[in-house]
Short mmCIF file of C-alpha atoms in Angstrom, two decimals:
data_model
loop_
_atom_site.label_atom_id
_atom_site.label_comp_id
_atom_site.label_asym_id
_atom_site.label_seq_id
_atom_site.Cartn_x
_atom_site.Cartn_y
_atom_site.Cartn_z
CA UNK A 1 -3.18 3.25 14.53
CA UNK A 2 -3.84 6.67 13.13
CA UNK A 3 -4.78 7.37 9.55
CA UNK A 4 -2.33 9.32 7.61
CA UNK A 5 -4.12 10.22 4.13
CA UNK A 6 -7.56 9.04 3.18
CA UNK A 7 -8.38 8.32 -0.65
CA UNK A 8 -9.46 5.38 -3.13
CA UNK A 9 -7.59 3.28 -5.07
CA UNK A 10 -8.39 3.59 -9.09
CA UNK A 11 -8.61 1.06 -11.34
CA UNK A 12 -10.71 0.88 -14.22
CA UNK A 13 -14.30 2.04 -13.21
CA UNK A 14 -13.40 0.65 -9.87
CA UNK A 15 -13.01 2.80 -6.45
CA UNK A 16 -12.12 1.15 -3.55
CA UNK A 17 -12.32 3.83 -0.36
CA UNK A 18 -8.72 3.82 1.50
CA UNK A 19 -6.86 4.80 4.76
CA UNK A 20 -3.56 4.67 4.63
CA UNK A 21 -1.46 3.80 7.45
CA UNK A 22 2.70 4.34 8.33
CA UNK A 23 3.71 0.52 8.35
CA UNK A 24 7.55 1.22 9.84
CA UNK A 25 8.80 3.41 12.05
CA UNK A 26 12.36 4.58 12.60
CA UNK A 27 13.60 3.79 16.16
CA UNK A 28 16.55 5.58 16.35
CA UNK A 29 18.02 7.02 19.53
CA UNK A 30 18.35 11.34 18.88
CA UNK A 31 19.97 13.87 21.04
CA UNK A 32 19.93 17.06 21.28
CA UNK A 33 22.04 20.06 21.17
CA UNK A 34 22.58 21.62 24.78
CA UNK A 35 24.79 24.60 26.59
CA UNK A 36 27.72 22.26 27.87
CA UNK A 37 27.96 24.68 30.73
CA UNK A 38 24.17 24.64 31.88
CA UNK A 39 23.02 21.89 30.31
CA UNK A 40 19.95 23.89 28.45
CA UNK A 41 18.78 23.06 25.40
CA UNK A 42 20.02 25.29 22.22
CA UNK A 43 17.26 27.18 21.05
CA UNK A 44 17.19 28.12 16.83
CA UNK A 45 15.46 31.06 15.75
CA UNK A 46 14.76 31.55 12.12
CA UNK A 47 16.44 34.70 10.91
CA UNK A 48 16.54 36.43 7.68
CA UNK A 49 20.04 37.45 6.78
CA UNK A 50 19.47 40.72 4.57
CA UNK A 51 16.76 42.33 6.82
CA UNK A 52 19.33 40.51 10.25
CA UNK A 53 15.95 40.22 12.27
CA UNK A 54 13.80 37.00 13.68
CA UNK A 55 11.39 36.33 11.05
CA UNK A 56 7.62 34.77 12.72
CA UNK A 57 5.93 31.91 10.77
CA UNK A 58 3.58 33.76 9.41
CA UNK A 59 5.70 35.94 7.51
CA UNK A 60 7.65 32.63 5.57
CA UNK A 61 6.30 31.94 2.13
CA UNK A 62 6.87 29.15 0.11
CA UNK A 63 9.97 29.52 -2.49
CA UNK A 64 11.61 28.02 -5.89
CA UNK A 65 14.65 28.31 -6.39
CA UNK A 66 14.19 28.38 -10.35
CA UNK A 67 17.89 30.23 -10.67
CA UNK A 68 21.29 30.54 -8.14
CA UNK A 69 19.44 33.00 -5.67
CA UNK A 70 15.99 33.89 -7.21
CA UNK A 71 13.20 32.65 -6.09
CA UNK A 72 9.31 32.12 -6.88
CA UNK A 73 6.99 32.38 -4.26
CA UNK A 74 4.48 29.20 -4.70
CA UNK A 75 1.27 30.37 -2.61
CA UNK A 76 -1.55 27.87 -1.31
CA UNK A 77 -3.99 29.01 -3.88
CA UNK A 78 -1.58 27.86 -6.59
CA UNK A 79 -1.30 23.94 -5.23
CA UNK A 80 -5.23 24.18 -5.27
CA UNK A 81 -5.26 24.72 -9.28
CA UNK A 82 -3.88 21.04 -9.36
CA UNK A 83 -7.43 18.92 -9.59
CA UNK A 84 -8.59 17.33 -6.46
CA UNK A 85 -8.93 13.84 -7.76
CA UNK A 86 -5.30 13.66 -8.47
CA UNK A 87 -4.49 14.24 -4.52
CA UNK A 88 -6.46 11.71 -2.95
CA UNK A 89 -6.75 8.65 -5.52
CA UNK A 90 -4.00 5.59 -6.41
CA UNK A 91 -4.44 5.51 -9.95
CA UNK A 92 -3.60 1.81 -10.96
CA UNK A 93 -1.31 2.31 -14.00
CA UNK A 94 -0.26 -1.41 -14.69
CA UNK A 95 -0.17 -4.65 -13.00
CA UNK A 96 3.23 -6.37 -13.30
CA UNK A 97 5.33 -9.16 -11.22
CA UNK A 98 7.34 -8.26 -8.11
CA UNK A 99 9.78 -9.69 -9.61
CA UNK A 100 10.49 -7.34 -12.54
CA UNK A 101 11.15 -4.80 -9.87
CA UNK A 102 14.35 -4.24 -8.55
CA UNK A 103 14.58 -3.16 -4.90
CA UNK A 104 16.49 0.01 -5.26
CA UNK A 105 13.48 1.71 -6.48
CA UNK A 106 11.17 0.95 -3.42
CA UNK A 107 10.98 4.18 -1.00
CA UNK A 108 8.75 3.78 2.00
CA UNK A 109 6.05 1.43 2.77
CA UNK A 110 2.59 1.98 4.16
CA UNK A 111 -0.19 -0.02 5.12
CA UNK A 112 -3.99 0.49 3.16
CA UNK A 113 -6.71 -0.35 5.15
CA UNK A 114 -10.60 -0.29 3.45
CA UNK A 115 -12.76 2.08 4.85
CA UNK A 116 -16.39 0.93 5.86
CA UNK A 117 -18.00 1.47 2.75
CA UNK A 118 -15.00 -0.37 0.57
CA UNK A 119 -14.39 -3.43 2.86
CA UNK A 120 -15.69 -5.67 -0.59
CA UNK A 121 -13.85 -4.16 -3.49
CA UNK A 122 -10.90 -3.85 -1.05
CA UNK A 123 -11.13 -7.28 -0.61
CA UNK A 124 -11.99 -8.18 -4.41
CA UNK A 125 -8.69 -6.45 -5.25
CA UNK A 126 -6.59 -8.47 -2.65
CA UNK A 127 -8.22 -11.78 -3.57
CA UNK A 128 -7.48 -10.71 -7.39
CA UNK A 129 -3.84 -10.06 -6.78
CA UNK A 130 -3.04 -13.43 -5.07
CA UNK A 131 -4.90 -15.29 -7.89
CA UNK A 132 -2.86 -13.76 -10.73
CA UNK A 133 0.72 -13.14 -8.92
CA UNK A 134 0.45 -9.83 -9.56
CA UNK A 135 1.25 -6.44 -8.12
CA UNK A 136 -0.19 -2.98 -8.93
CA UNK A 137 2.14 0.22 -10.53
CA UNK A 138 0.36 3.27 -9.48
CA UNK A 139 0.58 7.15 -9.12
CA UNK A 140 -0.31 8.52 -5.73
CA UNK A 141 0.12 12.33 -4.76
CA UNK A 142 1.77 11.98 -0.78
CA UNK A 143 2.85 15.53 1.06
CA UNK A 144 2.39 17.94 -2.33
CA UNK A 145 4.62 15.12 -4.36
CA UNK A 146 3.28 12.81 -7.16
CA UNK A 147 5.14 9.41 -6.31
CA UNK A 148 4.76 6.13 -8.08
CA UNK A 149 3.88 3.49 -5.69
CA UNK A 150 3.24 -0.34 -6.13
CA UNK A 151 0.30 -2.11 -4.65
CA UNK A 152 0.61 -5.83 -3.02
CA UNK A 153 -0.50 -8.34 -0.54
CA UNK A 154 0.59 -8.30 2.57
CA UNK A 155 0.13 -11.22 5.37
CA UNK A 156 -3.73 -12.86 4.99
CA UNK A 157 -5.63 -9.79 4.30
CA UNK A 158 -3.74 -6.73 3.92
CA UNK A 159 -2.67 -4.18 1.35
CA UNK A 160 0.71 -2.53 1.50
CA UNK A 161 1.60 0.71 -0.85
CA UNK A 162 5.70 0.77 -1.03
CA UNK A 163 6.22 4.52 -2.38
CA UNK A 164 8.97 4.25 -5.33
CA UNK A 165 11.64 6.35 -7.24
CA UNK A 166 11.30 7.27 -10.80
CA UNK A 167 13.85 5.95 -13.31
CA UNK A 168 15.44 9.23 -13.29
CA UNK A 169 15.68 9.75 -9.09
CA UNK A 170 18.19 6.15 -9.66
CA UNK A 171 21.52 7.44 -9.78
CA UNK A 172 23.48 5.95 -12.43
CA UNK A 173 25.26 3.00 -11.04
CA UNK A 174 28.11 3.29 -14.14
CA UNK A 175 30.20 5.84 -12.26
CA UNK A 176 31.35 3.87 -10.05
CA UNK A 177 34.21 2.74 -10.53
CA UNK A 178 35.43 -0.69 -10.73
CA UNK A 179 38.40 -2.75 -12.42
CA UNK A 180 37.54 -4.74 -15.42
CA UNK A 181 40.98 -6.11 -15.19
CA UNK A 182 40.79 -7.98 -11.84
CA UNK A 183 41.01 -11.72 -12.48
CA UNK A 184 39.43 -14.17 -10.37
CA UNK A 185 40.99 -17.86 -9.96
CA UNK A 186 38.40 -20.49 -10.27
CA UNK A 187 39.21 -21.81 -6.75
CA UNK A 188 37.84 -18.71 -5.15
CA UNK A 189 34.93 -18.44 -6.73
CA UNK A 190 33.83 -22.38 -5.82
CA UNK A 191 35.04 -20.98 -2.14
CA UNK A 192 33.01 -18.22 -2.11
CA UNK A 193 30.16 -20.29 -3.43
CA UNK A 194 30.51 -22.75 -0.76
CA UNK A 195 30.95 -20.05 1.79
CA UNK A 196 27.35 -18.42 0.71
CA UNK A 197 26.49 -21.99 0.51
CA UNK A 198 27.20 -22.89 4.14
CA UNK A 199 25.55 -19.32 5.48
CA UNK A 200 22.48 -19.67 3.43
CA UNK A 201 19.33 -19.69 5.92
CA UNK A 202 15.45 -18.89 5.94
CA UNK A 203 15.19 -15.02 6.44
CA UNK A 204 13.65 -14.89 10.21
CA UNK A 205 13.44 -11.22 10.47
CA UNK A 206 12.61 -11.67 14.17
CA UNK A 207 16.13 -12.98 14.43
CA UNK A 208 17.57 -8.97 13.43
CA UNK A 209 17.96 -6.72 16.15
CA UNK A 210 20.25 -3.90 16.08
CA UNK A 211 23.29 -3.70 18.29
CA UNK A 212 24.53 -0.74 18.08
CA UNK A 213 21.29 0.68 19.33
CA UNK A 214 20.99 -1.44 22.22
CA UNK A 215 25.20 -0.37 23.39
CA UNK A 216 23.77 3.40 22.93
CA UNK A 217 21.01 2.79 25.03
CA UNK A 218 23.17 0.92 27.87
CA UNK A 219 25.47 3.59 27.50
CA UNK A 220 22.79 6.27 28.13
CA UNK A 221 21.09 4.42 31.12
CA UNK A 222 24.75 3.93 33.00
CA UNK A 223 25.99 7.58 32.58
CA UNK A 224 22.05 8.38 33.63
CA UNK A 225 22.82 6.49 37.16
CA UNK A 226 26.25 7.85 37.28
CA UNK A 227 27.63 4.40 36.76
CA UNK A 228 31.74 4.16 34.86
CA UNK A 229 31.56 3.82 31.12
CA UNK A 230 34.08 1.41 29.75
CA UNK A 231 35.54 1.67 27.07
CA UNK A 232 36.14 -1.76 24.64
CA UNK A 233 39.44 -2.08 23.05
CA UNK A 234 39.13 -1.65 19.14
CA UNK A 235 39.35 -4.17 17.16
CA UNK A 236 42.84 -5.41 15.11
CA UNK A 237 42.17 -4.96 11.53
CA UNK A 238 44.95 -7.57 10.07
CA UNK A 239 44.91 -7.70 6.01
CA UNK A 240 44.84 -11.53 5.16
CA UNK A 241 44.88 -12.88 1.91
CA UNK A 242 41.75 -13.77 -0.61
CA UNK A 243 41.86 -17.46 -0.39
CA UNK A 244 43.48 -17.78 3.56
CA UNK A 245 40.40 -15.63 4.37
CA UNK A 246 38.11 -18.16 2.56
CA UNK A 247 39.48 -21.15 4.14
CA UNK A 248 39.30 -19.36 7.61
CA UNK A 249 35.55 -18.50 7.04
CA UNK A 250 34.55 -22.24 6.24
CA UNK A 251 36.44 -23.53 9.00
CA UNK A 252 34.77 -21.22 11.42
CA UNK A 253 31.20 -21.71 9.51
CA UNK A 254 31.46 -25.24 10.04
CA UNK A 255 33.00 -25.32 13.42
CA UNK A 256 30.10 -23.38 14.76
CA UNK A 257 27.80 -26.15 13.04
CA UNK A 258 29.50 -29.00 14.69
CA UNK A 259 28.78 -26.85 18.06
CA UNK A 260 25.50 -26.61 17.51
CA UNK A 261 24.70 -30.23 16.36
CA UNK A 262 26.71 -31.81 19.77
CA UNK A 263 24.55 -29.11 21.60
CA UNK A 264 21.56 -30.39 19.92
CA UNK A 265 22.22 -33.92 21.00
CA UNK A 266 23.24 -33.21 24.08
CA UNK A 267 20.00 -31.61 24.48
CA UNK A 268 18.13 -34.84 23.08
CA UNK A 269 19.92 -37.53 25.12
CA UNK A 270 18.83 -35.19 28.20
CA UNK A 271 15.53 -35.39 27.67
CA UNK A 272 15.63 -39.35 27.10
CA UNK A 273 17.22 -39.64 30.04
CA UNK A 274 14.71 -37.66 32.17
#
């Protein structure tokens, strides 16, 4: 696995000597954009509109937009006025439970490895988290952008960083509208209960995978060996009501229950058999 950023986490007059590692990857399926006719690729050139020529990469600077069409140009020379030690360290702000945080702020996750010279106070820190139940708020400077970042176990003996949004990147969840005037009969809310009730199970992530994905992908291998796509009829979308929707969920919640349990002991009186 291939180091992204290298650094030290800060905190107090401790250093502890970092790689940092992607921990997810998106596994999407892309296309691309190509000449129906010949089947070439589409090619984009970058173009200024006011001089209407190809502009080369080495002419492009580096703009703000500080009003509606002017710009300043930010050169190289001005990121390097911002102090090295703020671009490669995790400054440890506050330690805090997991708990507190609410998931809409976490961003992207990454793995932190120790490098050779940090393998103890990388592995004081770890051993210091799981004793107190406590994770780390930090600051962390990640592609020219100061992020705040948490720090927490992960598995045995890892770290993982989960970059975060600040308070004011959260959009403000009151807009939205919804209908204090709706009432709710008591009924459906012991149904819906029951219904959560009934689905509750361990989270197996293992146990995910994603669908749609895997029809693209069948999709692209057929039309690659020229086989006939066919085409699934769409679903009915019938509009029930609240409570006859309830019912109809438990039913078929604990029908498929019942169908496992005889399969289970069908299984079992098998093997006592054999």
């Amino acid at each position: 696995m291939r180091a992204l950023w290298r650094g030290s986490i800060s905190f107090g007059l401790v250093n502890v000597p970092v790689k940092m590692y992607a921990a997810t990857e998106r596994k999407n399926v892309s296309f691309r954009q190509i000449h129906r006719e010949c089947g070439t690729p589409i090619r984009y050139e970058k173009v200024c509109p006011a001089c209407n020529r190809k502009v080369e990469d080495d002419e492009i600077a580096r703009g703000y937009e500080y009003e509606k069409g002017r710009f300043v140009i930010i050169e190289d020379k001005d990121l390097e006025a911002i102090p090295d030690e703020t671009t490669r360290t995790i400054d440890i702000i506050d330690f805090v439970d997991l708990s507190e945080i609410d998931p809409i702020y976490f961003d992207h996750s990454y793995f932190l490895g120790p490098e050779e010279t940090g393998q103890k106070a990388y592995l004081l820190l770890l051993k210091a988290l799981k004793e107190t139940g406590k994770i780390a708020i930090a600051k962390v400077m990640i592609r020219a952008k100061q992020s705040l970042a948490c720090l927490r176990p992960y598995g045995e003996n890892r770290l993982v960083m989960e970059t975060m949004f600040y308070p004011d990147e959260v959009r403000d969840a009151g807009e939205i509208p919804v209908s204090p005037d709706i009432k709710l009969h008591e009924n459906e809310i012991k149904m819906a209960v029951q219904l959560i009730n009934s689905l509750a199970a361990e989270f197996k992530p293992e146990k995910y995978t994603d669908e749609y994905r895997k029809a693209l992908l069948d999709i692209i291998r057929a039309k690659v060996e020229g086989q006939e796509i066919r085409i699934p009829a769409p679903r009915e979308e019938k509009v029930v009501d609240l409570m006859e929707a309830l019912k109809a969920s438990l039913a078929m919640v604990e029908k498929e229950k019942e169908g496992k349990k005889e399969a289970t002991g069908r299984g079992r009186r098998k093997r006592a058999t054999s």
